[in-house]
Amino acid sequence: MSFSIRQIAKRADGGDIIRTRLFDAAEITVGRGTDCDIQLADLGVMLRHARLSQLAGGLVAIEATGGIPLEIGGQFVNRAELVVTDNPQINIASHRLSLSAGETADTIAITVERVIPANDAADASAETGIFSLRETMPSKRVLAWALAGLILIIGLALPLWWMADRDASLPKAMVAEAARGDGSASRAGLLPVTPVAAKGAMQPDIVWSSGQLSDAHAGLANNCGACHQAAFVSVTDSACVACHKPETTPDHAGKARMALGRLPATGAIAVIHKQLNLSETRCTGCHKEHEGPRGALMVAQSFCTDCHAGLSSRLTDTKLANVPDWAGHPQFKPTIVRTALLTTPLFTRVSLAQKPQEQSGLLYPHDLHLSTSNAVANMVKAQGLPGQDGLLPCNYCHVRDSDGVRFKPIEMEKNCAACHDLAFASDGGTTRTLPHGKPQQVAGIIRDFYLAQALSPRAGVKRLAFERRQPGQMAELETADLRITSPAEARARADAAITGIFSKGGVCADCHAIINTGAPDIARRYSIMPVTLTDHYLPKGRFPHKSHETFDTKTGDAACIACHTGVPKSHLASDVLLPPVASCRECHESSNVRTNVAAECSTCHGYHYGEGGHGGDVTRPRKVGP
Amino acid sequence: MAAGIKAAGKAIVRAPRDTAHEGFLTHKRSRWLKVSGVVSITALLAYALIDQSPRANGGTALGYTLGTIGALLIVWLSMIGLRKRIITTKPYSLKAWTSAHVYLGLSLIVIATLHTGFQLGLNVHTLAYVLMMFVILSGLWGIIVYTRLPAQLSANRNEATQPQMLEAIRALDAQLDIAAQPLDRAESDLVRLSLEQCDIGGGLWSRLTGNYPRCGNARALAAVQAIINAQMRTGRPDARLNQILFLLERKEAALAQARRHIRMKAQLELWLYVHVPATFALLAALTAHILSVFLYW
Amino acid sequence: MVKGHKVLPGGEKGVSEHFKIAIVGSGPAGLSAAAHAAKLGIPHILLEKTGHLSDTIFKYQKGKHVMATPSQLVLRAGGTGVDGQGGLPFEAGKRELILGNWDAGTAAAKVNVRLNAEIKSISGTGTPIPGSIQKIVTRKRDGTSETKELQRHAAPYRLVLTDGSEIIADAVILAIGTQGNPNLMACPGGNLPHVQYQLDDPAEYNDEHIFVIGGGDAGIENALGLAADAAQGNVVALVNRTAEFSTAKDANVKALMAARDAGRIAIMAGTTTKSVEPGWIVMETPDGEVRARCDRIIARMGSAPPRGFIEGCGVEFASDDRLAYPKLSAVFESTAPGIFVVGALAGYPLIKHCMNQGHDVVEFINGNTNLKPADEPILEAKFRNLPGNRSVSEWLDHLRSNVTILEGMSALQMREFMLDSEARAYRAGDVIFERNAPGSSLFGVAEGTALVEIDPNNPAITVPLNQGTIFGEVGLISGRRRGATIRAQGDCILVEISRTAALRLMAAVPSARREVNRITTERSVLQIFKSGLTVGDLADIVATARVETVPAGKAVIREGEDGDDIFIIRSGSMVVEKQIGGKPVFLNYVPAGSYIGEMAVVDGGTRTATVRAAVKADVIRLGGEAFRALLAEKPELKARLRADMATRIQMNSMIESKKDSFRGVVEMYTGVANFLIDNGVGEATDVLLIDETLCVGCDNCEKACADSHDGLSRLDREAGRTYAHLHVPTSCRHCEHPHCMSDCPPNAIHRGPTGEVYIDDSCIGCGNCQRHCPYGVIRMDKVPPKKPWLINWLLFGQGPGPGEPDKKWAYKHAKAEAPKKAIKCDMCTGQSGGPACVRACPTGAAIRVSPEQFLSVALLDRGND
């Protein structure tokens, strides 16, 4: 009855230390306690962990005495009887007891060894890693790869792949819009463009967009290919011209003159541009995109003045004065009528500085018509025309045209006839009126009137006088003696009447200058001086009256007069009542902060439209008379 | 050896070396601070004075210039990773490199910002800019750490090397293990808590904050202390437990030192875990930026 | 009558066998001698003290790679076959292989070996040799010495063994090496079987109560080894006679204390063994007698050099210096006719030398007198390109007779000496060495004349050095750079004596030592006055000169004392301190070659400051009176001295002025300075410092070091002392007198052209230098395999990355088994950029400074923060 125990300890350098003891007893104890036969220095073990007792027939009874079940062949038991010959193994914490038959019949060999090494086995130097973050963080390398990879995919690979087979067709609507080429005002930046929503889903290459597109081009947001047609090639004019056809976007001036007039680029930049063959005249030279809503039209002032500052030196035959900048903008030179002619009136440009006099052929004293006390005022009241106590408002005659830039032409019938009527006889209720602008006919009508009375006089026919009266209440003249006895008398009376009308004090002479040809035939003797009214004084620019209607808190006539200061005092139609450039400067780029507004060239002038692309319109003179 | 003697005859002048006792921030009387200052001011003046129509951005002549300078700078700055590790035999001073790296890196703030012309958006270009600023800021953080911590680090280390710190703890573990042998289950389990449940380093958060709520040793210490206090009230405390307590306290102290060391090391290293990956991200974004700008010119 | 040479185990008492040659010691020398004797069929016996052949190599750690240097030396003893035909085989390889070959070789050669045969005495049995009386001087601890006279007797010799048996031999070959015998335990029971004097494998012993006796390194290392593994369950106690472990290395003591705190070792300081009984030991402890259980006693109480025994045999030594070797003839015959000395004991530590000598000496004894030594070709090479074709032996005699200090040497010594030295011919005007060139070799003028340029500014002013004299001794003794440029006047032939050779020479030949000392003194005194004096003027000053050795920390001059002696620091360095406010304030650092104490002489009065040795220093003390006399007659000298003093006085006054305003600063300065000196900066020529207010612990210095030196770092940034954030890492200081050089068998450690101390690749990995370095900056390691390209690591994490690869990786990727060699900082010689550690420091924390600069570091920007 004995146990032979082989206790195996591992040496640090790997070797084994085997200690064997023989217990001449039927029973041995296992535990951490010093009093145990098999002592296991392992805190996982109870002080007295188990008891082994040898039974007859090669059996061993093992019993947990520490209250912790023993692990035998995978099961946890508190007591077991083991057959020694099938070499059972008992696990106690990190140790293992292997039983086997000993040398002699009644000895049992127990091999005790630690199967789970103690934690302080590893050497310190190996563990110094715990002092660095390497063990707790993903390596910098991994992070770097991951981030860089992600960015390269989204920022480069995807867009490139997309770019390879993209559909660069232009949106129809926008092409059409551009082709119509109207909205010159809007192009002058006077009216806002409503951005066209971009069609289609967002594209991968959007990440390459360097900024928001201008409203006009907003529709191309998902269509980079529309402009950026080839890789590594700066946007070409062909891309622009695809929509903006020359006929709707004319050149600023003839190629030849442009070439002459342009300030040639110099310096390093010019060289670089040359190297990359970026033409100085390319669209993108002036029009920068991806610069926000107004980007494409945000053309720098300097782009104009670069050339116009010293234009005359390069373009020697130019009529244009040099314009260094707004402050140096020359005085307005309105286009005025030098000789009014029915067929080909003559115009001339005279600087306001030279107090120009216009020969429109019409007589119109503004002061007379803008009085509140004279006959005109009474008449206005009597006729119930608009205006405060008889003061005729500007817009009675000057009516804004549709786009609010300029004014409808003035017409005798619309704007004058209310007071200046041409009735001359009444025939039983019906009032006979002379036609306007037809002097021969007028003569004819009057002569016929008298002749008719001579041949077959009728009662109830009255001649009317031309004094200013309420119409219908005119003094009857010659009612009694309108019995003409002889044709000779009739002719004499007719001649007198015609002469009266056309001569001073006559109804025509109120507004017109009369020419006495002295022809024997009375009907051919008198004719009217032709009238030409200027339709557009400053054809090279645009002045949007509409947006100036209220000005410096004034409205209505006050607003008009604020600029057209000469009007109330002018009693000659020959006065040119335009405000000088100075009065623009009162607000535009003025030092007066309250009213200060921008004054870019493009505020008044255009580039790509109008006559010679200067943004004005052809003058349309108003001719009067046959 | 004979060769050795032969050479000995000559008074060979020692390779010139930097014995100046200056930190990287003040290297050569802060030469690089001055350089980058000049660079930045020049850039600012150029931006202010040169007319960039219609508006300032990367597309103007100045914009391209600044962009080129910036890109080159970024590439050069990222080279320090190589310079640091390629130990050539020629004269060079990594200190000088660091100094230049720091100050030129800071000047990049000015250069790159002016290059953008303050035009930012949701695109790869702005991404590059943001990443760059991020890298620079993390670098600033690094500078702060590098200037504040070393003194504390050496003070805390107190001539103990890292292996020694670990050794100390391990030795105490061994002693604890031995001292705990005669204890009964409940008490020895407390010791096991300290032996098996005690993570010196711990996760990132623990490392940075230096608090280890689940530290086995602390728990064991508290528990043993409690037991001893209880025993004190009734009579004399168990001498063996007292020994354990003593050891646990010493281990706690050792742990504290090691963990303070770890905390500072973590702070000294962490910023690089931001700085370096961000740099590579930046390089990627920069590539995308430059390529795309000319792809869609 | 000659008895057959069959092995007689033990040998019966009384009956003494007779052999022609008895070889004592079975090291390489002894073995090859025996093998050769056997080959020649000479009746011989090989006596080995231990139970196995060649004990020294047997004791190498397992698997140690043994080198075969010098490679240019032919192994004439040895063929490679193990049949013994070609003599004993030997080539570089693992310890086991070599021992195996030798055992096989000796067996094959039928060498008559007797193991466990320790010689007690050797004495001549023939007639007394007239007039041949040897004086044996034995020194005691207390300094007294007694002289014993011994009458030599002619051969044959009687060798008495410790087991009492005797052997008679016509010739005795002593090949017992320098190891000597361990000091035995004197106390009763010291001879019991469980008392042993060495520990081969600590892992042999388990569950034993072991007492290690002796607090030296050996004892401590054994104790630690035995207690290292708790699993062995040994109970280890270390017994030390004194309370401190003064003789042991710092690292060892630290480890020991740690082990004690961990409860693995019991330390019994101030304890002596009283008696040993089977299973027990009785000790005398400070608190009374202690009897303790004891299964094993390992006594490591140092060992007595074999000198005593050898002298007892009638062999005379060259001098009583520790380094001295026996006087030997050209055929290795000692002063006792018929006793030959070979091997390490004869001054040849390398295995190849030993084996050749073993072979040669047998040849000599066998009557072959015109055998040329094996190193003949090496010497021929040395003399080949000298004018006047002489044979090697002629050259040796020529030099010996022409250079004064070489005169005292024997032919054999001269040969060995020349192996470490060079003979050179210089043409007229050649520069021999320049001022400030580093160099510790000594030059002897064999023919012609050399010129010393005294005045660095004016090379015209020269002093001639005539045939026979020496120069370069300052470099040799102070370890500092050359003081002056020296040119050859006419064509001349010089012997350049390497530092090691010179030291051996001075040890072996007293006359040489005296000569060198005299010249040094003279010249260093001349140094003080630069030019303008002749040796004649100095005669009576030099007469008063005494060379003294000052242990580190001891003061030679004390503030406030009277005394007017002047001291010239020959080697080591000193610090000057002043008592300010009761605290010693560091004033100055005085390197070797400078002089101190002149103020008192010039101005009179008491000493103004204290001067103490920073490290162990040699000083020349010059009598003040003689000095004053000289100054009296040469007033211009006085003026010059004053001028020199000015700077120091300035320094003093600077500190004085600062002491109130910046007390803190001054103390910090003192503190830092002292700290640096305590850490060996005092004897350094170039030291790595780390400012820990800047060091972020990136270890880039170590990585750079490893990457610029085939993958092994020579510095440990973390380890080392720190004071006020100034850290002295474990890295070579390139000492003025490198401790590592003191015992390098292959003489592989040199001072390079830029002052660095480096180890060349003739290193045999013996580890002596590592043991000798007090700063622990030398490591023994094998070169790790090549790492993959850096970029691969940078991008894909291939390989271990920059710096020294960790052991696991190195082991995994190791190609061939590489020998462990000694590795230390070489200051990146040949790298134009200078030390990589400094170049690679990103924050500027790492700086390398020389002692002259380190004070500025101590002051720098600490003064004003």
XYZ file of N, CA, C and O in Angstrom, chain A residues 32 40-44 46-47 68 119-120 122-124 127-128 130-134 136-138 140 143-144 147-148 151-152 155-156 160 163 166 205 207-211 224 228 230-235 269 276 278 288 290-291 298 300 302-303, chain B residues 53-55 57 61 119 123-125 127 131 162-163 165-167 170 174 177 180-185 188-189 191-192 195 200-204 207 258 261-262 265-266 269-270 272-273 276-278 280-281 284-285 288 291-292 294-297:
476
model
N -2.759 22.855 -1.296
C -1.772 23.928 -1.247
C -1.074 23.964 0.111
O 0.045 24.431 0.258
N 0.776 21.516 -3.904
C 0.726 22.217 -5.189
C 0.759 23.712 -4.918
O -0.179 24.259 -4.365
N 1.879 24.353 -5.292
C 1.999 25.800 -5.048
C 1.215 26.527 -6.124
O 1.753 26.963 -7.143
N -0.095 26.600 -5.923
C -0.963 27.153 -6.951
C -2.184 27.703 -6.244
O -2.925 26.970 -5.589
N -2.380 28.982 -6.353
C -3.448 29.628 -5.582
C -4.825 29.123 -5.990
O -5.806 29.323 -5.297
N -4.881 28.469 -7.159
C -6.168 27.918 -7.590
C -6.561 26.686 -6.779
O -7.693 26.233 -6.832
N -7.108 24.476 -3.303
C -7.496 24.712 -1.908
C -6.380 24.254 -0.987
O -5.524 23.462 -1.372
N -6.409 24.759 0.209
C -5.381 24.344 1.181
C -5.372 22.813 1.285
O -4.347 22.184 1.195
N -14.335 21.971 -3.819
C -14.355 22.247 -5.262
C -14.299 20.917 -5.995
O -13.434 20.099 -5.712
N 2.151 32.686 -14.724
C 2.095 33.839 -15.629
C 3.411 34.609 -15.656
O 3.677 35.340 -16.587
N 4.248 34.467 -14.670
C 5.489 35.264 -14.673
C 6.600 34.537 -15.429
O 7.762 34.805 -15.230
N 7.066 34.553 -18.776
C 7.612 35.372 -19.865
C 8.628 36.371 -19.330
O 8.529 36.821 -18.191
N 9.602 36.731 -20.160
C 10.615 37.665 -19.649
C 10.207 39.105 -19.946
O 9.477 39.385 -20.893
N 10.687 39.962 -19.114
C 10.197 41.344 -19.145
C 10.462 42.003 -20.498
O 9.598 42.621 -21.082
N 7.981 42.104 -23.000
C 6.713 42.763 -22.723
C 6.813 44.280 -22.749
O 5.799 44.958 -22.586
N 8.013 44.804 -22.942
C 8.121 46.276 -22.889
C 7.223 46.904 -23.934
O 6.996 48.096 -23.916
N 4.213 46.874 -23.996
C 3.013 47.473 -23.403
C 3.214 48.951 -23.112
O 2.254 49.664 -22.863
N 4.442 49.427 -23.193
C 4.651 50.848 -22.911
C 4.317 51.718 -24.120
O 4.143 52.911 -23.984
N 4.252 51.093 -25.271
C 3.910 51.891 -26.454
C 2.469 51.610 -26.855
O 1.883 50.604 -26.450
N 1.933 52.498 -27.680
C 0.537 52.355 -28.097
C 0.377 51.257 -29.138
O -0.726 50.899 -29.501
N 1.511 50.744 -29.620
C 1.447 49.810 -30.735
C 0.445 48.692 -30.460
O -0.241 48.223 -31.344
N -2.253 48.774 -28.562
C -3.658 49.116 -28.348
C -4.269 49.845 -29.539
O -5.476 50.044 -29.575
N -3.434 50.269 -30.468
C -3.975 51.035 -31.600
C -3.724 50.260 -32.888
O -2.743 49.520 -32.978
N -4.617 50.412 -33.871
C -4.270 49.895 -35.197
C -3.042 50.644 -35.694
O -2.882 51.829 -35.412
N -0.232 52.740 -37.518
C -0.312 53.945 -38.345
C -0.380 53.547 -39.810
O -1.098 54.137 -40.604
N -3.884 52.579 -40.823
C -4.719 53.785 -40.873
C -4.396 54.586 -42.127
O -5.283 54.971 -42.895
N -3.102 54.770 -42.342
C -2.694 55.600 -43.484
C -3.213 54.996 -44.783
O -3.872 55.659 -45.569
N -7.123 55.358 -45.083
C -7.582 56.723 -45.387
C -7.194 57.116 -46.809
O -8.032 57.510 -47.614
N -5.908 56.944 -47.110
C -5.433 57.358 -48.439
C -6.219 56.622 -49.513
O -6.706 57.219 -50.467
N -9.748 57.965 -49.936
C -9.755 59.271 -50.611
C -9.438 59.117 -52.088
O -10.099 59.685 -52.948
N -8.470 58.254 -52.393
C -8.105 58.083 -53.807
C -9.274 57.509 -54.590
O -9.535 57.900 -55.722
N -12.098 60.339 -54.511
C -11.674 61.607 -55.087
C -11.049 61.494 -56.465
O -10.913 62.486 -57.172
N -10.668 60.269 -56.870
C -9.922 60.168 -58.129
C -10.451 59.018 -58.980
O -10.948 59.227 -60.081
N -12.728 59.405 -62.359
C -12.022 59.041 -63.595
C -12.822 57.997 -64.350
O -13.097 58.122 -65.533
N -15.654 59.585 -65.866
C -15.255 60.461 -66.957
C -15.051 59.653 -68.237
O -15.349 60.092 -69.332
N -18.841 59.147 -70.221
C -19.910 59.999 -69.726
C -20.700 60.512 -70.933
O -20.227 60.482 -72.069
N -18.062 62.897 -60.491
C -17.035 63.929 -60.687
C -17.481 65.275 -60.117
O -16.781 66.277 -60.279
N -17.249 65.900 -57.224
C -16.273 66.215 -56.164
C -15.126 67.046 -56.737
O -14.350 67.627 -55.996
N -15.029 67.087 -58.054
C -13.956 67.882 -58.642
C -14.367 69.338 -58.818
O -13.547 70.200 -59.093
N -15.683 69.599 -58.684
C -16.158 70.959 -58.905
C -15.499 71.898 -57.902
O -15.532 71.666 -56.709
N -14.932 72.984 -58.462
C -14.167 73.865 -57.575
C -15.068 74.914 -56.956
O -14.610 75.738 -56.188
N -16.377 74.923 -57.323
C -17.285 75.889 -56.711
C -18.621 75.907 -57.431
O -18.791 75.269 -58.482
N -20.385 67.898 -66.282
C -19.061 68.526 -66.403
C -18.577 68.465 -67.831
O -17.968 69.388 -68.354
N -16.002 70.839 -69.870
C -14.684 70.181 -69.776
C -14.689 68.999 -70.712
O -14.953 67.876 -70.315
N -12.242 67.733 -72.941
C -11.107 66.810 -73.018
C -10.263 66.957 -71.758
O -10.151 68.046 -71.204
N -9.697 65.825 -71.299
C -8.864 65.863 -70.098
C -7.620 66.710 -70.354
O -7.092 66.726 -71.471
N -7.208 67.435 -69.348
C -5.980 68.241 -69.398
C -6.020 69.302 -70.497
O -4.978 69.731 -70.975
N -7.219 69.665 -70.965
C -7.340 70.765 -71.926
C -8.237 71.823 -71.320
O -9.359 71.519 -70.918
N -7.744 73.046 -71.244
C -8.540 74.106 -70.663
C -9.811 74.296 -71.490
O -9.803 74.073 -72.703
N -10.923 74.693 -70.842
C -12.221 74.818 -71.526
C -12.045 75.695 -72.768
O -11.513 76.797 -72.701
N 3.281 85.721 -67.520
C 1.988 85.076 -67.719
C 1.727 84.886 -69.203
O 1.329 83.815 -69.658
N 1.157 77.177 -73.178
C 0.000 76.270 -73.062
C -1.028 76.588 -74.145
O -2.159 76.154 -74.071
N -2.960 79.101 -74.629
C -4.236 79.639 -74.161
C -4.377 81.022 -74.787
O -3.611 81.921 -74.461
N -15.118 83.716 -65.808
C -14.672 82.660 -64.889
C -15.910 81.943 -64.367
O -16.839 82.582 -63.889
N -17.619 78.645 -61.936
C -17.448 78.078 -60.602
C -17.075 79.163 -59.598
O -16.247 78.963 -58.719
N -17.638 80.355 -59.797
C -17.320 81.442 -58.871
C -18.584 81.938 -58.194
O -18.667 83.079 -57.785
N -19.350 87.973 -63.925
C -18.570 88.864 -63.066
C -17.279 89.207 -63.794
O -16.228 88.654 -63.537
N -14.424 91.607 -64.822
C -13.780 92.706 -64.104
C -13.813 93.974 -64.941
O -13.647 93.930 -66.164
N -11.677 96.087 -65.166
C -10.372 96.307 -65.797
C -10.357 95.705 -67.196
O -9.681 96.193 -68.081
N -11.153 94.578 -67.375
C -11.112 93.966 -68.695
C -11.528 94.992 -69.761
O -11.045 94.972 -70.879
N -7.820 89.379 -60.737
C -9.174 89.580 -61.213
C -9.665 88.289 -61.855
O -8.855 87.546 -62.423
N -10.930 87.922 -61.864
C -11.972 88.691 -61.190
C -11.924 88.524 -59.670
O -12.337 89.401 -58.944
N -11.420 87.367 -59.163
C -11.308 87.253 -57.707
C -10.147 86.309 -57.370
O -9.726 85.539 -58.226
N -8.204 83.266 -56.174
C -8.343 81.840 -55.863
C -7.174 81.078 -56.480
O -6.238 81.690 -56.980
N -2.657 83.752 -61.245
C -1.204 83.528 -61.318
C -0.656 83.312 -59.908
O 0.004 82.314 -59.619
N -12.055 80.256 -50.789
C -13.136 79.661 -51.573
C -13.220 78.208 -51.152
O -12.409 77.385 -51.574
N -15.845 69.687 -51.829
C -15.183 69.038 -52.967
C -13.797 68.577 -52.556
O -13.339 68.841 -51.450
N -13.165 67.876 -53.459
C -11.893 67.238 -53.128
C -10.838 68.291 -52.788
O -9.947 68.077 -51.986
N -11.008 69.479 -53.359
C -10.017 70.532 -53.120
C -10.083 70.991 -51.672
O -9.070 71.049 -50.971
N -11.339 69.295 -49.335
C -10.938 68.151 -48.517
C -9.432 68.208 -48.256
O -8.964 68.126 -47.127
N -7.832 68.574 -44.618
C -6.890 67.569 -44.124
C -5.577 68.228 -43.733
O -5.017 67.969 -42.670
N 12.232 50.907 -18.517
C 10.947 50.215 -18.675
C 11.039 48.755 -18.223
O 10.208 48.304 -17.421
N 12.042 48.011 -18.688
C 12.125 46.625 -18.204
C 12.193 46.568 -16.683
O 11.550 45.732 -16.067
N 10.858 48.615 -14.561
C 9.519 48.800 -13.990
C 8.749 47.483 -14.020
O 8.164 47.061 -13.018
N 8.801 46.827 -15.188
C 8.069 45.560 -15.287
C 8.649 44.540 -14.311
O 7.920 43.859 -13.598
N 9.984 44.499 -14.257
C 10.630 43.545 -13.357
C 10.111 43.746 -11.940
O 9.736 42.811 -11.244
N 6.772 42.332 -11.585
C 6.793 40.862 -11.662
C 7.368 40.276 -10.375
O 6.831 39.324 -9.812
N 5.679 37.606 -7.885
C 6.251 36.350 -7.379
C 6.143 36.302 -5.866
O 5.671 35.319 -5.285
N 2.692 35.657 -4.782
C 2.314 34.268 -5.009
C 2.795 33.399 -3.853
O 2.049 32.603 -3.292
N 1.084 34.121 -0.531
C -0.331 33.757 -0.465
C -0.525 32.266 -0.292
O -1.627 31.817 0.013
N 0.534 31.488 -0.453
C 0.373 30.032 -0.418
C -0.375 29.562 0.844
O -1.334 28.814 0.733
N 0.027 30.006 2.022
C -0.644 29.449 3.215
C -2.053 29.980 3.440
O -2.751 29.484 4.310
N -2.497 30.967 2.650
C -3.809 31.561 2.922
C -4.929 30.629 2.478
O -4.749 29.806 1.597
N -6.094 30.817 3.073
C -7.208 29.964 2.636
C -7.851 30.572 1.391
O -7.499 31.666 0.945
N -8.823 29.838 0.881
C -9.346 30.136 -0.449
C -9.735 31.614 -0.622
O -9.206 32.329 -1.456
N -6.785 33.917 -0.614
C -5.860 33.696 -1.733
C -6.513 34.137 -3.044
O -5.839 34.577 -3.970
N -7.839 34.041 -3.113
C -8.515 34.504 -4.332
C -8.300 36.000 -4.527
O -8.121 36.488 -5.644
N -5.672 37.608 -3.690
C -4.328 37.747 -4.248
C -4.352 37.388 -5.726
O -3.771 38.087 -6.561
N -5.093 36.327 -6.058
C -5.175 35.942 -7.476
C -5.744 37.087 -8.300
O -5.316 37.357 -9.419
N -2.992 39.104 -9.085
C -2.021 38.455 -9.978
C -2.576 38.309 -11.380
O -1.874 38.511 -12.360
N -1.516 45.972 -16.753
C -0.676 47.163 -16.511
C -0.999 48.267 -17.515
O -1.254 49.406 -17.169
N -1.051 47.869 -18.790
C -1.227 48.894 -19.830
C -2.683 49.294 -19.987
O -3.076 50.418 -19.758
N -3.498 48.353 -20.373
C -4.911 48.639 -20.563
C -5.186 49.275 -21.905
O -4.298 49.440 -22.732
N -6.431 49.643 -22.080
C -6.858 50.196 -23.362
C -6.425 51.642 -23.510
O -5.868 52.235 -22.589
N -6.747 52.204 -24.664
C -6.316 53.576 -24.967
C -6.832 54.554 -23.918
O -6.091 55.372 -23.375
N -5.035 54.326 -20.744
C -3.683 54.848 -20.885
C -3.685 56.372 -20.810
O -2.855 56.984 -20.146
N 4.523 52.864 -13.256
C 4.506 52.327 -14.621
C 3.386 52.979 -15.410
O 3.562 53.378 -16.560
N 4.070 56.466 -16.390
C 4.983 56.405 -17.535
C 4.183 56.117 -18.799
O 4.300 56.812 -19.800
N 3.329 55.114 -18.705
C 2.533 54.725 -19.875
C 1.673 55.897 -20.326
O 1.585 56.201 -21.516
N 3.819 58.334 -22.132
C 4.246 57.766 -23.415
C 3.078 57.805 -24.393
O 3.233 58.185 -25.558
N 1.911 57.431 -23.906
C 0.733 57.407 -24.777
C 0.506 58.799 -25.358
O 0.331 58.974 -26.560
N 2.881 59.610 -27.970
C 2.768 58.860 -29.223
C 1.465 59.145 -29.934
O 1.416 59.199 -31.155
N 0.401 59.378 -29.161
C -0.935 59.371 -29.761
C -1.036 60.353 -30.928
O -1.554 60.030 -31.984
N 0.917 61.243 -33.028
C 1.477 60.721 -34.277
C 0.487 59.797 -34.958
O 0.425 59.727 -36.181
N -0.337 59.106 -34.152
C -1.323 58.215 -34.748
C -2.370 59.014 -35.517
O -3.127 58.472 -36.308
N 0.345 61.177 -38.671
C 0.911 60.402 -39.794
C -0.173 59.912 -40.754
O -0.125 60.236 -41.941
N -1.194 59.184 -40.256
C -2.216 58.754 -41.218
C -2.840 59.955 -41.937
O -2.996 59.936 -43.165
N -3.118 61.004 -41.190
C -3.718 62.189 -41.811
C -2.794 62.706 -42.913
O -3.240 63.121 -43.978
N -0.818 60.999 -44.804
C -0.949 60.185 -46.025
C -2.282 60.454 -46.697
O -2.355 60.558 -47.930
N -3.329 60.620 -45.886
C -4.621 60.996 -46.465
C -4.445 62.292 -47.244
O -4.880 62.436 -48.386
N -2.816 61.831 -50.524
C -3.776 61.286 -51.479
C -4.679 62.403 -51.993
O -4.820 62.616 -53.204
N -5.249 63.152 -51.062
C -6.176 64.218 -51.450
C -5.453 65.232 -52.343
O -5.990 65.698 -53.342
N -5.258 63.920 -55.780
C -6.567 64.051 -56.420
C -6.798 65.511 -56.808
O -7.200 65.819 -57.931
N -4.443 66.568 -59.791
C -4.853 65.884 -61.026
C -6.182 66.435 -61.513
O -6.314 66.871 -62.653
N -7.163 66.481 -60.608
C -8.518 66.847 -61.062
C -8.516 68.265 -61.609
O -9.133 68.553 -62.621
N -6.404 69.739 -63.255
C -5.943 69.831 -64.640
C -6.709 68.892 -65.552
O -6.787 69.122 -66.755
N -7.274 67.837 -64.977
C -8.167 67.008 -65.794
C -9.317 67.867 -66.287
O -9.622 67.936 -67.467
N -9.974 68.560 -65.377
C -11.071 69.485 -65.702
C -10.505 70.877 -65.602
O -10.754 71.604 -64.659
N -9.716 71.258 -66.597
C -8.944 72.499 -66.495
C -9.841 73.669 -66.794
O -10.628 73.588 -67.724
